[in-house]
Tab-separated table of C-alpha atoms in Angstrom:
chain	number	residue	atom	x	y	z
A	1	UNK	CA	19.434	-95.573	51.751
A	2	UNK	CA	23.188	-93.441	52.206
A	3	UNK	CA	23.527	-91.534	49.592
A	4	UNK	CA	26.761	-93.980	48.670
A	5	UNK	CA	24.786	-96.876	48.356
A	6	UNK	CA	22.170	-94.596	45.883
A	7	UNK	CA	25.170	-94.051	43.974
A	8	UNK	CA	26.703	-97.325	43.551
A	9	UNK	CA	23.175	-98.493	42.549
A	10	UNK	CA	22.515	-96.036	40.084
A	11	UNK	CA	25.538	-97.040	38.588
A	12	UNK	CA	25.462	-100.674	38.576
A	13	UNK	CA	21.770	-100.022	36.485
A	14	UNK	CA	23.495	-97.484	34.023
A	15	UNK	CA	26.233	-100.508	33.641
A	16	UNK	CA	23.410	-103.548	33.164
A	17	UNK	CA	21.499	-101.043	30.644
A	18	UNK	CA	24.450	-100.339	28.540
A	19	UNK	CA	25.514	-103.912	28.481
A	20	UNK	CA	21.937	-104.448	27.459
A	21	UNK	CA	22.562	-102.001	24.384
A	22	UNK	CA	25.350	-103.605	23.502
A	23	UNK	CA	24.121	-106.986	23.485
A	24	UNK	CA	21.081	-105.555	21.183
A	25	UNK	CA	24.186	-104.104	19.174
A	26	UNK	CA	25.591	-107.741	18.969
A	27	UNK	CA	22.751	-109.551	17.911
A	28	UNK	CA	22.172	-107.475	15.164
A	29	UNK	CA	26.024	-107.226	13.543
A	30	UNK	CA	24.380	-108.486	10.426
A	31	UNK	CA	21.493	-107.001	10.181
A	32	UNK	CA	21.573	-104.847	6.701
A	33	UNK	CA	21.264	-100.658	7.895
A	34	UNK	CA	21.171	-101.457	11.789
A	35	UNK	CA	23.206	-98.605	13.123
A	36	UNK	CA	25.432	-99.345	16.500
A	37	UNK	CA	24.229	-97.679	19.874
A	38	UNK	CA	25.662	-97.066	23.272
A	39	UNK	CA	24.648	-94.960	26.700
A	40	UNK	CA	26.031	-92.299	27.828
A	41	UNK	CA	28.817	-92.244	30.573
A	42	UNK	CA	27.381	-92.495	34.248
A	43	UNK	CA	27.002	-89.430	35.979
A	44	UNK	CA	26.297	-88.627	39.725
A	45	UNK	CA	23.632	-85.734	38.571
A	46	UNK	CA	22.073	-88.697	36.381
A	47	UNK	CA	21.051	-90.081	39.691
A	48	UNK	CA	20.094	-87.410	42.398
A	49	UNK	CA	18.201	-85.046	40.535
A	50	UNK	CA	14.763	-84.584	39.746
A	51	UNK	CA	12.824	-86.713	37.689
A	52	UNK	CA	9.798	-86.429	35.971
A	53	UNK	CA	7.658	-89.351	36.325
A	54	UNK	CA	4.455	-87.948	34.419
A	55	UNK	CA	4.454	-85.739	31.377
A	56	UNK	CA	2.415	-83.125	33.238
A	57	UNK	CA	4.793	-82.811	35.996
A	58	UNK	CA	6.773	-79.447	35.268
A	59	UNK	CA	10.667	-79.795	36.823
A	60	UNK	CA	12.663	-82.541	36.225
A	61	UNK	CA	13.931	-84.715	33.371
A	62	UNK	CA	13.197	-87.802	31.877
A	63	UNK	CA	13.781	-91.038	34.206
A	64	UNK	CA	15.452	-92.517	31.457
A	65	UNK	CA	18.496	-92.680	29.850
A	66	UNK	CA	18.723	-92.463	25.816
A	67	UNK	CA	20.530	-94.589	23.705
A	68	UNK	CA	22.408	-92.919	20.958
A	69	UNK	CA	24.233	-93.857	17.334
A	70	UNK	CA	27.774	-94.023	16.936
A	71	UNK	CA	29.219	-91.802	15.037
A	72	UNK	CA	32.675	-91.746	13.299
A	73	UNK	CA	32.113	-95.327	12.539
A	74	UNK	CA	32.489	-97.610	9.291
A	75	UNK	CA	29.619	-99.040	7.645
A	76	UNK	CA	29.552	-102.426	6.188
A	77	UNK	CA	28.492	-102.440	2.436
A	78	UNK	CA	24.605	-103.108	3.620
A	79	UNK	CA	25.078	-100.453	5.849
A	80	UNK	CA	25.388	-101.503	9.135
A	81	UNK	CA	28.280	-99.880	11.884
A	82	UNK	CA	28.101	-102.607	14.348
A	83	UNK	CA	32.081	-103.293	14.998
A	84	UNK	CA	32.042	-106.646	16.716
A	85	UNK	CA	35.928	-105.588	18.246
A	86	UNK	CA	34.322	-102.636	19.872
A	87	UNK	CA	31.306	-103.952	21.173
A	88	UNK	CA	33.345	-106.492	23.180
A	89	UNK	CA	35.700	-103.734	24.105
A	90	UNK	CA	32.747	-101.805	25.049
A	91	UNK	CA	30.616	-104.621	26.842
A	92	UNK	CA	34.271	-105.189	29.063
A	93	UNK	CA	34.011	-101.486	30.180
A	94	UNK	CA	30.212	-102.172	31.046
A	95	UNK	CA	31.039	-105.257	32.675
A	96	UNK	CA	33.996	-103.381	35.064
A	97	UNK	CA	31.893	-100.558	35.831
A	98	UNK	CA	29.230	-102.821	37.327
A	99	UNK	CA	31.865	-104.875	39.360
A	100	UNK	CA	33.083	-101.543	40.479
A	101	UNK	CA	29.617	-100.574	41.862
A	102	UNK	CA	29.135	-103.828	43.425
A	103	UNK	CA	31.755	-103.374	45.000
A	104	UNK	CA	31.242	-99.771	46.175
A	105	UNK	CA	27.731	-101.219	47.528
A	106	UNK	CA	29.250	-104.143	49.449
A	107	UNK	CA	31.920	-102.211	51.434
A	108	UNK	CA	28.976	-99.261	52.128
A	109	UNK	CA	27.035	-101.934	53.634
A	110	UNK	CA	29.772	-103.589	55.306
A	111	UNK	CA	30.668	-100.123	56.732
A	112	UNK	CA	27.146	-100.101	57.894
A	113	UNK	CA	27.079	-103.661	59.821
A	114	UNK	CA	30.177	-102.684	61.473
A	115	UNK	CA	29.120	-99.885	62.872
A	116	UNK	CA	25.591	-101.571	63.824
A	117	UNK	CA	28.262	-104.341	65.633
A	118	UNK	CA	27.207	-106.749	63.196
A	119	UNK	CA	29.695	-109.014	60.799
């Protein structure tokens, strides 16, 4: 697979796993000390380099990407920080981002059938 296609597909999963966090995020607004998550921005390097599949294997990271808690945020009496304005605010910006690789992947594999002759 191009390297632009690897791209657009790493980032359309970062997008679908954040929106996934945020949904999580969502569900529990009123659940009494639940404490609001998110991902991490996409990054090229998050993509291309190596991974560690096994935790004997020696270079490479962690496949995965970690959620982590919100800081600088509000709690709710019970304690909870889940601001339902934000998470939509936040779930939009998911949402564009994985348009925006979709659409990167399309045109790459347009790109591709054109130059194969293909429509």
């Amino acid at each position: 697979m191009p390297a632009i296609m690897r791209l657009a597909a790493g980032s359309a999963k970062q997008a679908a796993a954040r929106q996934a966090v945020i949904s999580g995020n969502v569900a529990n607004a009123d659940t009494p000390g639940f404490r609001a998550l998110d991902l991490a921005p996409f990054s090229p390097d998050d993509d291309f380099g190596l991974r560690r599949t096994h935790p004997g294997h020696f270079a490479g990271r962690e496949g995965r990407t970690e959620a982590f808690e919100l800081q600088d945020v509000a709690a709710d009496p019970n304690g909870n920080t889940v601001d339902l304005e934000d998470q939509v605010l936040r779930g939009i910006d998911a949402a564009r981002q994985h348009d925006r690789a979709l659409t990167v992947y399309r045109s790459a594999l347009g790109m591709m059938r054109a130059g194969l002759g293909r429509s």
